[in-house]
Coordinates of C-alpha atoms (C1' of nucleotides) in Angstrom, one line a residue:
Chain A
M11 CA 12.0 20.9 -28.2
P12 CA 14.5 22.4 -25.8
K13 CA 17.5 20.4 -24.8
S14 CA 16.4 19.0 -21.4
P15 CA 18.3 17.8 -18.4
A16 CA 15.9 14.8 -17.9
P17 CA 14.4 12.7 -20.6
L18 CA 10.9 13.6 -21.7
Y19 CA 9.2 10.5 -20.2
E20 CA 10.8 11.3 -16.9
Q21 CA 9.5 14.9 -16.9
I22 CA 6.1 13.6 -17.8
R23 CA 6.3 11.1 -14.9
Q24 CA 7.1 13.9 -12.5
L25 CA 4.3 16.1 -13.9
I26 CA 1.8 13.3 -13.4
V27 CA 3.0 12.7 -9.8
A28 CA 2.7 16.5 -9.2
A29 CA -0.8 16.4 -10.5
L30 CA -1.6 13.5 -8.2
A31 CA -0.1 15.4 -5.2
A32 CA -2.2 18.4 -6.2
G33 CA -5.3 16.2 -6.2
E34 CA -6.1 16.6 -9.9
W35 CA -7.1 12.9 -9.8
R36 CA -8.0 11.1 -6.6
P37 CA -7.3 7.5 -5.7
G38 CA -9.6 5.2 -7.6
D39 CA -10.2 7.8 -10.4
A40 CA -9.4 6.9 -14.0
L41 CA -6.6 8.9 -15.6
P42 CA -7.0 10.3 -19.0
S43 CA -6.2 7.8 -21.8
E44 CA -2.6 7.5 -23.0
A45 CA -3.5 9.3 -26.2
A46 CA -5.1 12.2 -24.3
L47 CA -2.0 12.5 -22.0
A48 CA 0.2 12.4 -25.1
E49 CA -1.6 15.4 -26.5
R50 CA -1.6 17.2 -23.2
F51 CA 2.2 16.8 -22.8
H52 CA 3.0 17.2 -26.5
A53 CA 4.6 13.8 -26.7
S54 CA 4.0 10.6 -28.5
S55 CA 2.0 7.9 -27.0
G56 CA 5.0 5.7 -26.7
T57 CA 6.7 8.3 -24.5
V58 CA 3.7 8.7 -22.3
R59 CA 3.5 4.9 -22.1
K60 CA 7.1 4.7 -20.8
A61 CA 6.2 7.1 -18.0
M62 CA 3.1 5.1 -17.1
D63 CA 5.2 1.9 -17.1
E64 CA 7.3 3.3 -14.3
L65 CA 4.3 4.6 -12.4
A66 CA 2.6 1.2 -12.7
A67 CA 5.8 -0.6 -11.5
A68 CA 5.8 1.7 -8.5
H69 CA 2.1 0.9 -7.8
V70 CA 1.3 4.6 -8.2
V71 CA -1.3 3.8 -10.9
E72 CA -2.9 0.5 -11.9
R73 CA -3.7 -0.4 -15.5
R74 CA -6.7 -2.5 -16.5
Q75 CA -6.6 -3.5 -20.1
G76 CA -9.6 -2.3 -22.0
A77 CA -10.8 -0.2 -19.1
G78 CA -8.2 2.4 -18.5
T79 CA -5.5 3.5 -16.1
F80 CA -6.5 4.2 -12.5
V81 CA -4.9 6.0 -9.5
A82 CA -3.9 3.3 -7.0
T83 CA -5.9 3.2 -3.8
H84 CA -5.9 1.5 -0.5
T85 CA -9.6 1.5 -0.3
A86 CA -10.4 -1.5 -2.5
P87 CA -7.2 -3.2 -3.6
R88 CA -6.5 -6.9 -3.9
N89 CA -4.4 -7.0 -0.7
P90 CA -5.9 -4.6 1.9
Y91 CA -2.6 -4.6 3.9
R92 CA -0.3 -3.7 1.1
F93 CA 2.7 -2.9 3.2
L94 CA 2.3 -5.6 5.8
R95 CA 4.8 -8.3 5.1
L96 CA 3.8 -10.5 8.0
V97 CA 2.3 -13.8 6.9
A98 CA 1.3 -17.0 8.7
D99 CA 3.8 -19.9 8.6
E100 CA 1.0 -22.2 7.4
G101 CA -0.8 -20.9 4.4
V102 CA -3.8 -19.8 6.4
T103 CA -4.3 -16.3 5.1
T104 CA -7.2 -15.4 7.4
G105 CA -7.4 -11.6 7.8
F106 CA -6.7 -9.7 10.9
T107 CA -9.1 -8.1 13.4
R108 CA -8.2 -4.8 14.8
E109 CA -8.4 -3.4 18.3
L110 CA -7.8 0.2 18.9
L111 CA -6.0 0.9 22.2
H112 CA -5.8 4.7 22.0
C113 CA -5.7 7.7 19.7
R114 CA -4.5 11.0 21.3
R115 CA -2.8 14.2 20.7
A116 CA 0.9 14.4 21.7
R117 CA 4.1 16.3 20.9
A118 CA 6.8 15.1 18.5
T119 CA 9.8 13.6 20.2
A120 CA 13.2 14.3 18.7
E121 CA 13.1 10.9 16.9
T122 CA 9.6 11.5 15.5
A123 CA 10.4 15.0 14.5
R124 CA 13.5 13.8 12.6
A125 CA 11.6 11.0 10.8
L126 CA 8.7 13.3 9.7
H127 CA 10.7 16.5 9.2
L128 CA 8.9 18.3 11.9
R129 CA 10.2 20.5 14.7
T130 CA 10.5 18.9 18.1
S131 CA 7.3 19.2 20.1
E132 CA 5.2 20.0 17.1
P133 CA 1.7 18.5 17.6
V134 CA 1.3 14.9 16.4
I135 CA -1.4 12.3 16.8
E136 CA -0.4 9.1 18.4
V137 CA -2.3 5.9 17.7
R138 CA -1.8 2.5 19.3
R139 CA -3.6 -0.6 18.1
L140 CA -3.4 -4.4 18.0
L141 CA -3.8 -6.8 15.0
L142 CA -5.2 -10.1 16.0
R143 CA -5.7 -13.4 14.3
R144 CA -8.3 -15.8 15.7
G145 CA -8.3 -13.7 18.9
R146 CA -4.5 -13.8 19.4
A147 CA -2.6 -10.6 19.3
V148 CA 0.1 -10.7 16.6
V149 CA 1.0 -7.1 16.0
L150 CA 1.3 -4.1 18.3
D151 CA 1.5 -0.9 16.3
D152 CA 2.3 2.6 17.5
L153 CA 1.8 5.4 14.9
W154 CA 2.7 9.0 14.9
L155 CA 1.1 11.4 12.4
P156 CA 1.7 15.1 11.9
E157 CA -1.4 16.7 13.3
R158 CA -1.7 19.3 10.6
H159 CA -2.4 16.6 8.0
F160 CA -4.7 14.6 10.1
R161 CA -6.8 17.2 11.9
G162 CA -9.9 15.5 13.4
L163 CA -8.5 12.0 13.6
S164 CA -9.9 10.4 16.8
S165 CA -10.8 7.1 18.3
E166 CA -14.3 7.6 17.1
V167 CA -13.3 8.2 13.6
I168 CA -11.1 5.2 13.5
N169 CA -13.6 2.9 15.1
A170 CA -16.4 4.1 12.8
Y171 CA -14.3 3.3 9.7
P172 CA -14.6 -0.3 8.4
G173 CA -11.3 -0.4 6.3
T174 CA -7.6 -0.2 7.0
L175 CA -6.0 2.9 8.4
Y176 CA -4.4 3.7 5.1
A177 CA -7.8 3.6 3.4
L178 CA -9.1 5.9 6.1
F179 CA -6.2 8.3 5.7
E180 CA -6.9 8.4 2.0
E181 CA -10.7 8.9 2.1
R182 CA -10.8 11.2 5.0
F183 CA -7.5 13.2 4.9
Q184 CA -6.5 12.9 1.2
V185 CA -3.2 11.3 2.3
H186 CA -2.3 8.4 0.1
M187 CA 0.7 6.3 1.1
V188 CA 2.9 5.5 -1.9
R189 CA 6.0 3.8 -0.5
A190 CA 7.7 3.1 2.8
E191 CA 11.0 2.2 4.4
E192 CA 11.3 -0.3 7.2
K193 CA 14.1 -0.9 9.7
L194 CA 13.9 -4.3 11.4
R195 CA 15.4 -5.5 14.6
A196 CA 14.9 -8.2 17.2
V197 CA 14.1 -6.8 20.6
A198 CA 13.1 -8.2 24.0
A199 CA 9.4 -7.6 25.0
T200 CA 8.9 -4.9 27.6
A201 CA 6.5 -5.7 30.4
E202 CA 3.9 -3.6 28.6
A203 CA 4.3 -5.1 25.2
A204 CA 4.5 -8.6 26.7
E205 CA 1.1 -8.2 28.3
L206 CA -0.5 -6.7 25.3
L207 CA 0.8 -9.4 23.0
G208 CA 0.3 -12.2 25.5
V209 CA 3.9 -13.3 25.6
A210 CA 6.4 -13.7 28.3
D211 CA 8.3 -10.7 29.6
G212 CA 11.5 -10.4 27.6
A213 CA 10.3 -12.7 24.8
P214 CA 11.9 -11.9 21.4
L215 CA 9.8 -9.7 19.2
L216 CA 10.4 -8.4 15.7
S217 CA 10.5 -4.6 15.8
V218 CA 9.5 -2.9 12.6
E219 CA 10.1 0.8 12.3
R220 CA 8.4 2.2 9.3
V221 CA 8.4 5.6 7.7
A222 CA 5.7 6.0 5.0
Y223 CA 5.7 8.5 2.2
T224 CA 3.0 10.1 0.1
Y225 CA 3.4 11.6 -3.4
G226 CA 6.6 13.4 -3.9
D227 CA 8.5 11.5 -1.1
R228 CA 6.9 13.4 1.7
A229 CA 7.2 11.5 5.0
V230 CA 3.8 11.5 6.7
E231 CA 3.8 8.6 9.1
L232 CA 6.1 7.0 11.6
R233 CA 5.1 3.6 12.8
R234 CA 6.6 1.2 15.1
G235 CA 5.3 -2.4 15.0
L236 CA 6.2 -5.2 17.4
Y237 CA 5.5 -8.5 15.7
H238 CA 5.0 -11.7 17.5
T239 CA 6.8 -14.1 15.2
E240 CA 6.0 -17.5 16.7
A241 CA 3.5 -18.7 14.1
D242 CA 4.1 -15.9 11.6
H243 CA 7.1 -14.5 9.7
Y244 CA 8.1 -11.4 7.8
L245 CA 8.4 -12.3 4.2
N246 CA 10.8 -10.5 1.9
E247 CA 11.7 -11.0 -1.7
L248 CA 15.2 -10.0 -2.8
N249 CA 16.4 -9.3 -6.3
Chain B
M16 CA 4.2 -15.4 -36.9
P17 CA 2.2 -18.1 -35.2
K18 CA -0.4 -17.0 -32.7
S19 CA 1.4 -17.3 -29.4
P20 CA 0.4 -17.8 -25.7
A21 CA 3.0 -15.4 -24.4
P22 CA 4.0 -12.1 -26.0
L23 CA 7.1 -12.1 -28.2
Y24 CA 9.2 -10.1 -25.7
E25 CA 8.3 -12.5 -23.0
Q26 CA 9.4 -15.5 -25.1
I27 CA 12.6 -13.7 -25.9
R28 CA 13.2 -13.0 -22.2
Q29 CA 12.8 -16.7 -21.4
L30 CA 15.1 -17.7 -24.3
I31 CA 17.8 -15.4 -23.0
V32 CA 17.4 -16.8 -19.5
A33 CA 17.6 -20.3 -20.9
A34 CA 20.8 -19.4 -22.7
L35 CA 22.2 -18.0 -19.5
A36 CA 21.3 -21.1 -17.6
A37 CA 23.0 -23.2 -20.3
G38 CA 26.1 -21.1 -19.9
E39 CA 26.1 -19.6 -23.4
W40 CA 27.2 -16.3 -21.7
R41 CA 28.9 -16.3 -18.3
P42 CA 28.6 -13.6 -15.6
G43 CA 30.6 -10.6 -16.6
D44 CA 30.4 -11.4 -20.4
A45 CA 28.9 -8.9 -22.8
L46 CA 25.7 -10.0 -24.5
P47 CA 25.2 -9.5 -28.2
S48 CA 24.0 -6.1 -29.1
E49 CA 20.3 -5.4 -29.2
A50 CA 20.4 -5.3 -33.0
A51 CA 22.2 -8.7 -33.1
L52 CA 19.7 -10.2 -30.7
A53 CA 16.8 -8.8 -32.8
E54 CA 18.1 -10.5 -35.8
R55 CA 18.7 -13.8 -33.9
F56 CA 15.1 -13.8 -32.6
H57 CA 13.5 -12.4 -35.7
A58 CA 12.1 -9.5 -33.8
S59 CA 12.4 -5.7 -33.9
S60 CA 15.0 -4.0 -31.7
G61 CA 12.1 -2.4 -29.7
T62 CA 10.8 -5.9 -28.8
V63 CA 14.2 -7.1 -27.8
R64 CA 14.7 -3.9 -25.8
K65 CA 11.6 -4.6 -23.8
A66 CA 12.8 -8.1 -22.9
M67 CA 16.1 -6.6 -21.8
D68 CA 14.3 -3.9 -19.8
E69 CA 12.8 -6.6 -17.6
L70 CA 16.1 -8.5 -17.3
A71 CA 17.8 -5.3 -16.3
A72 CA 15.1 -4.6 -13.7
A73 CA 15.6 -8.0 -12.2
H74 CA 19.4 -7.5 -12.1
V75 CA 19.9 -10.4 -14.4
V76 CA 21.9 -8.2 -16.8
E77 CA 23.5 -4.8 -16.5
R78 CA 23.5 -2.1 -19.1
R79 CA 26.2 0.3 -19.7
Q80 CA 25.4 3.0 -22.2
G81 CA 27.9 3.0 -25.0
A82 CA 29.6 -0.1 -23.9
G83 CA 27.0 -2.9 -24.1
T84 CA 24.9 -5.2 -22.0
F85 CA 26.6 -7.5 -19.6
V86 CA 25.6 -10.6 -17.6
A87 CA 25.3 -9.5 -13.9
T88 CA 28.0 -10.9 -11.7
H89 CA 28.7 -11.1 -8.0
T90 CA 32.5 -10.9 -8.6
A91 CA 32.9 -7.2 -9.2
P92 CA 29.7 -5.4 -8.5
R93 CA 29.1 -2.1 -6.8
N94 CA 27.8 -3.7 -3.6
P95 CA 29.6 -7.0 -2.9
Y96 CA 26.9 -8.2 -0.5
R97 CA 24.0 -7.7 -2.9
F98 CA 21.5 -9.7 -0.8
L99 CA 22.6 -8.6 2.6
R100 CA 20.1 -6.0 3.9
L101 CA 21.9 -5.5 7.2
V102 CA 23.2 -2.0 7.6
A103 CA 24.8 -0.1 10.6
D104 CA 22.5 2.3 12.4
E105 CA 25.1 5.0 12.0
G106 CA 26.2 5.5 8.4
V107 CA 29.5 3.8 8.9
T108 CA 29.5 1.5 6.0
T109 CA 32.7 -0.4 6.8
G110 CA 32.8 -3.8 5.2
F111 CA 32.7 -7.1 7.0
T112 CA 35.5 -9.5 7.8
R113 CA 34.7 -13.2 7.5
E114 CA 35.5 -16.1 9.8
L115 CA 34.8 -19.6 8.5
L116 CA 33.8 -21.9 11.3
H117 CA 33.3 -25.1 9.4
C118 CA 32.5 -26.6 6.0
R119 CA 31.6 -30.2 6.0
R120 CA 29.5 -32.8 4.2
A121 CA 26.2 -33.8 5.7
R122 CA 22.8 -35.1 4.8
A123 CA 19.7 -33.1 4.0
T124 CA 17.2 -32.8 6.8
A125 CA 13.6 -32.8 5.9
E126 CA 13.5 -29.0 6.1
T127 CA 16.6 -28.6 3.9
A128 CA 15.3 -31.2 1.4
R129 CA 12.0 -29.4 1.1
A130 CA 13.6 -26.0 0.6
L131 CA 16.0 -27.2 -2.1
H132 CA 13.8 -29.8 -3.7
L133 CA 16.1 -32.7 -2.7
R134 CA 15.3 -36.1 -1.2
T135 CA 15.7 -36.3 2.5
S136 CA 19.3 -37.4 3.4
E137 CA 20.7 -36.5 0.0
P138 CA 24.2 -35.2 0.4
V139 CA 24.6 -31.6 1.1
I140 CA 27.5 -29.3 2.1
E141 CA 27.0 -27.4 5.3
V142 CA 28.9 -24.2 6.0
R143 CA 29.0 -22.1 9.1
R144 CA 30.7 -18.7 9.2
L145 CA 30.7 -15.3 11.0
L146 CA 30.6 -11.8 9.7
L147 CA 32.4 -9.3 11.9
R148 CA 32.7 -5.6 11.9
R149 CA 35.6 -4.2 13.8
G150 CA 36.2 -7.5 15.4
R151 CA 32.6 -7.9 16.7
A152 CA 30.5 -10.7 15.4
V153 CA 27.3 -9.4 13.8
V154 CA 26.1 -12.3 11.7
L155 CA 26.2 -16.0 12.2
D156 CA 25.4 -17.8 9.0
D157 CA 24.6 -21.5 8.4
L158 CA 24.4 -22.6 4.7
W159 CA 23.2 -25.8 3.1
L160 CA 24.1 -26.5 -0.5
P161 CA 23.3 -29.5 -2.7
E162 CA 26.5 -31.4 -2.9
R163 CA 26.0 -32.2 -6.6
H164 CA 26.3 -28.6 -7.6
F165 CA 29.2 -27.8 -5.3
R166 CA 31.4 -30.8 -5.5
G167 CA 34.9 -29.9 -4.2
L168 CA 33.8 -27.1 -1.9
S169 CA 35.8 -27.2 1.3
S170 CA 37.2 -25.0 4.0
E171 CA 40.5 -24.7 2.0
V172 CA 38.6 -23.5 -1.1
I173 CA 36.6 -21.0 0.9
N174 CA 39.6 -19.6 2.8
A175 CA 41.7 -19.3 -0.3
Y176 CA 39.1 -17.2 -2.1
P177 CA 39.2 -13.5 -1.5
G178 CA 35.7 -12.5 -2.5
T179 CA 32.2 -13.3 -1.2
L180 CA 30.7 -16.7 -1.2
Y181 CA 28.4 -15.9 -4.0
A182 CA 31.3 -14.8 -6.1
L183 CA 33.1 -18.0 -5.3
F184 CA 30.0 -20.1 -6.2
E185 CA 29.9 -18.2 -9.5
E186 CA 33.6 -18.5 -10.4
R187 CA 34.2 -22.0 -9.2
F188 CA 30.9 -23.8 -9.6
Q189 CA 29.1 -21.8 -12.3
V190 CA 26.2 -21.1 -10.0
H191 CA 25.0 -17.6 -10.2
M192 CA 22.4 -16.4 -7.6
V193 CA 19.6 -14.4 -9.2
R194 CA 17.1 -13.8 -6.5
A195 CA 16.2 -14.9 -3.0
E196 CA 13.3 -15.2 -0.6
E197 CA 13.8 -14.4 3.1
K198 CA 11.7 -15.2 6.1
L199 CA 12.4 -13.2 9.2
R200 CA 11.7 -13.8 12.8
A201 CA 12.8 -12.7 16.2
V202 CA 14.3 -15.6 18.2
A203 CA 16.1 -16.1 21.5
A204 CA 19.8 -16.9 21.2
T205 CA 20.7 -20.4 22.0
A206 CA 23.7 -21.0 24.2
E207 CA 25.8 -21.8 21.1
A208 CA 24.7 -18.8 19.1
A209 CA 25.1 -16.5 22.1
E210 CA 28.7 -17.5 22.6
L211 CA 29.6 -17.2 18.9
L212 CA 27.9 -13.8 18.7
G213 CA 29.1 -12.5 22.0
V214 CA 25.7 -11.8 23.4
A215 CA 23.8 -13.0 26.5
D216 CA 22.1 -16.4 26.5
G217 CA 18.5 -15.8 25.4
A218 CA 19.2 -12.4 23.9
P219 CA 16.9 -11.5 21.0
L220 CA 18.3 -12.2 17.6
L221 CA 17.0 -11.6 14.1
S222 CA 16.6 -15.0 12.3
V223 CA 16.8 -14.7 8.5
E224 CA 16.0 -17.8 6.6
R225 CA 16.9 -17.4 3.0
V226 CA 16.4 -19.6 -0.1
A227 CA 18.4 -18.4 -3.0
Y228 CA 17.6 -19.2 -6.7
T229 CA 19.7 -19.4 -9.8
Y230 CA 18.5 -18.9 -13.4
G231 CA 15.1 -20.5 -14.0
D232 CA 14.0 -20.3 -10.4
R233 CA 16.1 -23.3 -9.3
A234 CA 16.6 -23.2 -5.5
V235 CA 20.3 -23.9 -4.8
E236 CA 21.0 -22.6 -1.4
L237 CA 19.3 -22.6 2.0
R238 CA 20.8 -20.2 4.5
R239 CA 19.9 -19.3 8.0
G240 CA 21.4 -16.2 9.4
L241 CA 21.3 -14.9 13.0
Y242 CA 21.8 -11.2 13.1
H243 CA 22.8 -9.2 16.1
T244 CA 20.7 -6.1 15.7
E245 CA 22.0 -4.0 18.5
A246 CA 23.9 -1.5 16.4
D247 CA 22.6 -2.7 13.0
H248 CA 19.2 -3.1 11.4
Y249 CA 17.7 -4.9 8.5
L250 CA 16.6 -2.3 5.9
N251 CA 13.7 -2.9 3.6
E252 CA 12.1 -0.7 1.0
L253 CA 8.4 -1.3 0.3
N254 CA 6.4 -0.2 -2.7
Chain C
dT24 C1' 35.4 6.9 -35.5
dA25 C1' 32.5 3.0 -35.0
dG26 C1' 29.4 0.7 -32.2
dT27 C1' 26.5 0.6 -28.2
dG28 C1' 22.6 1.6 -25.5
dG29 C1' 18.9 5.6 -24.7
dT30 C1' 15.2 8.5 -26.4
dC31 C1' 11.4 9.6 -29.2
dT32 C1' 8.2 9.2 -32.9
dA33 C1' 4.2 7.4 -35.9
dG34 C1' 1.5 4.1 -36.9
dA35 C1' -0.6 -0.7 -37.4
dC36 C1' -2.9 -4.2 -35.3
dC37 C1' -4.6 -7.0 -31.3
dA38 C1' -7.1 -8.1 -26.7
dC39 C1' -10.1 -6.7 -23.7
dA40 C1' -13.9 -4.1 -21.1
dT41 C1' -17.9 -1.6 -21.4
dC42 C1' -22.1 0.0 -23.1
Chain D
dA25 C1' -19.5 -0.5 -31.6
dT26 C1' -16.3 2.2 -29.3
dG27 C1' -12.4 3.1 -26.6
dT28 C1' -8.9 1.5 -23.8
dG29 C1' -4.4 -0.5 -22.8
dG30 C1' -0.9 -4.2 -24.9
dT31 C1' 2.2 -5.6 -28.6
dC32 C1' 5.2 -4.9 -32.4
dT33 C1' 7.4 -2.6 -36.0
dA34 C1' 10.8 0.6 -38.6
dG35 C1' 13.5 4.2 -38.3
dA36 C1' 15.6 8.7 -36.8
dC37 C1' 18.6 10.9 -33.8
dC38 C1' 21.3 11.4 -29.4
dA39 C1' 24.8 10.2 -25.6
dC40 C1' 28.2 7.6 -24.4
dT41 C1' 32.4 4.3 -24.5
dA42 C1' 36.2 2.5 -26.3
dA43 C1' 39.8 1.7 -29.6

DNA sequence: TAGTGGTCTAGACCACATC
DNA sequence: ATGTGGTCTAGACCACTAA
């Protein structure tokens, strides 16, 4: 065994992520058993297990005792909105209904280009939609996606799909979101946002700017949400 | 070995937390070596190690290879404001200066009582302070602490202490904060908050309501922060 | 140099899901 | 009944820190 810069379990972890990025296993698929992976990577099962521990902690894979280890998916998880931290003040965990406002081709602004590592004015797809609870708009989302990874995305495609956007991206474009970074601010509602969210002009809104990453820390979505936090709040756990 | 409801490493983890809550080791102290703990708990070092893995992941302990394992502390960590997610938009990571506005005895409101598991009108200590960067107020914090755990806390004590509040709580009152839950909202500045933060009346502010917990998930602080997010943002990592 | 945590192995046995 | 992940062990060796 050559003297290595990174520990073996870390190398194995990276090799598995690379295989996921290459599409060797798709979201929802079962991975080979730990014993099989140990043989493949010429390591003991304990070492493979440590690599899988980290992938499971990062929600990249999901283990089910007795059944196997599966690639994490947005298509049929416990919580469909895995990255949405907005919850109702009262425990009413009713889901959201969605309303698509538009989906159109556009060119990357300087800000979008920076976030997604594109060149300015590269083609992107811009999506705007509302999330509503009991008919009341709670979230106004604007999304920007690099066109080259989401070719064919349109209003029709979105409206025809029953699940969340991230599930759609996964099934239709083989883009699985692994993690995200969010920057939060309080802002005053513009006239446009106020009307769409049914609040007064200038009302305080929670602005959530998200960059989402797929396997290998590739940024593939910029999203700006405006949350109406009158009967909802953004919940965060710190440790 | 009796048949047990929880795995051995989980029992060991809980026993170590209980020992920390009982003050057997104080923040900054070195824990016994993994081999010593293995003997104490009649387990193998691998099992003890798994328990320590989880405690390290939760920032309850800190491992330093070659030196030992130490109880996490707020007194001399890398980041003094461990739970403060507010960062400047531009990478200028200058620290904050603090300005204490008041520290006084009060009675728990219904809301405070609920958050801290007290009875309504039990005595609490109320603290208000500002965090400033380059002379500009960025955060207005209100804290409520159960008086029975913080007897003797006063403006003089706070002003005489050079470190953060959590470091003070740890050194002087043996209350170490382990984790916290935050609820975020956008709100309009009241006249009082606007004046203290130097913003317009009604300006949007980020409201951060935090409940902080010590060992064993005991809630010991309720804090409400108002963040001025014009040149700063609340940064959150999702996975 | 002695002691600590970090890596890796080989294997036993258990709990659980699936067929 | 088979195969999976989950727990636990015993021990070797390495990398690092501190006296």
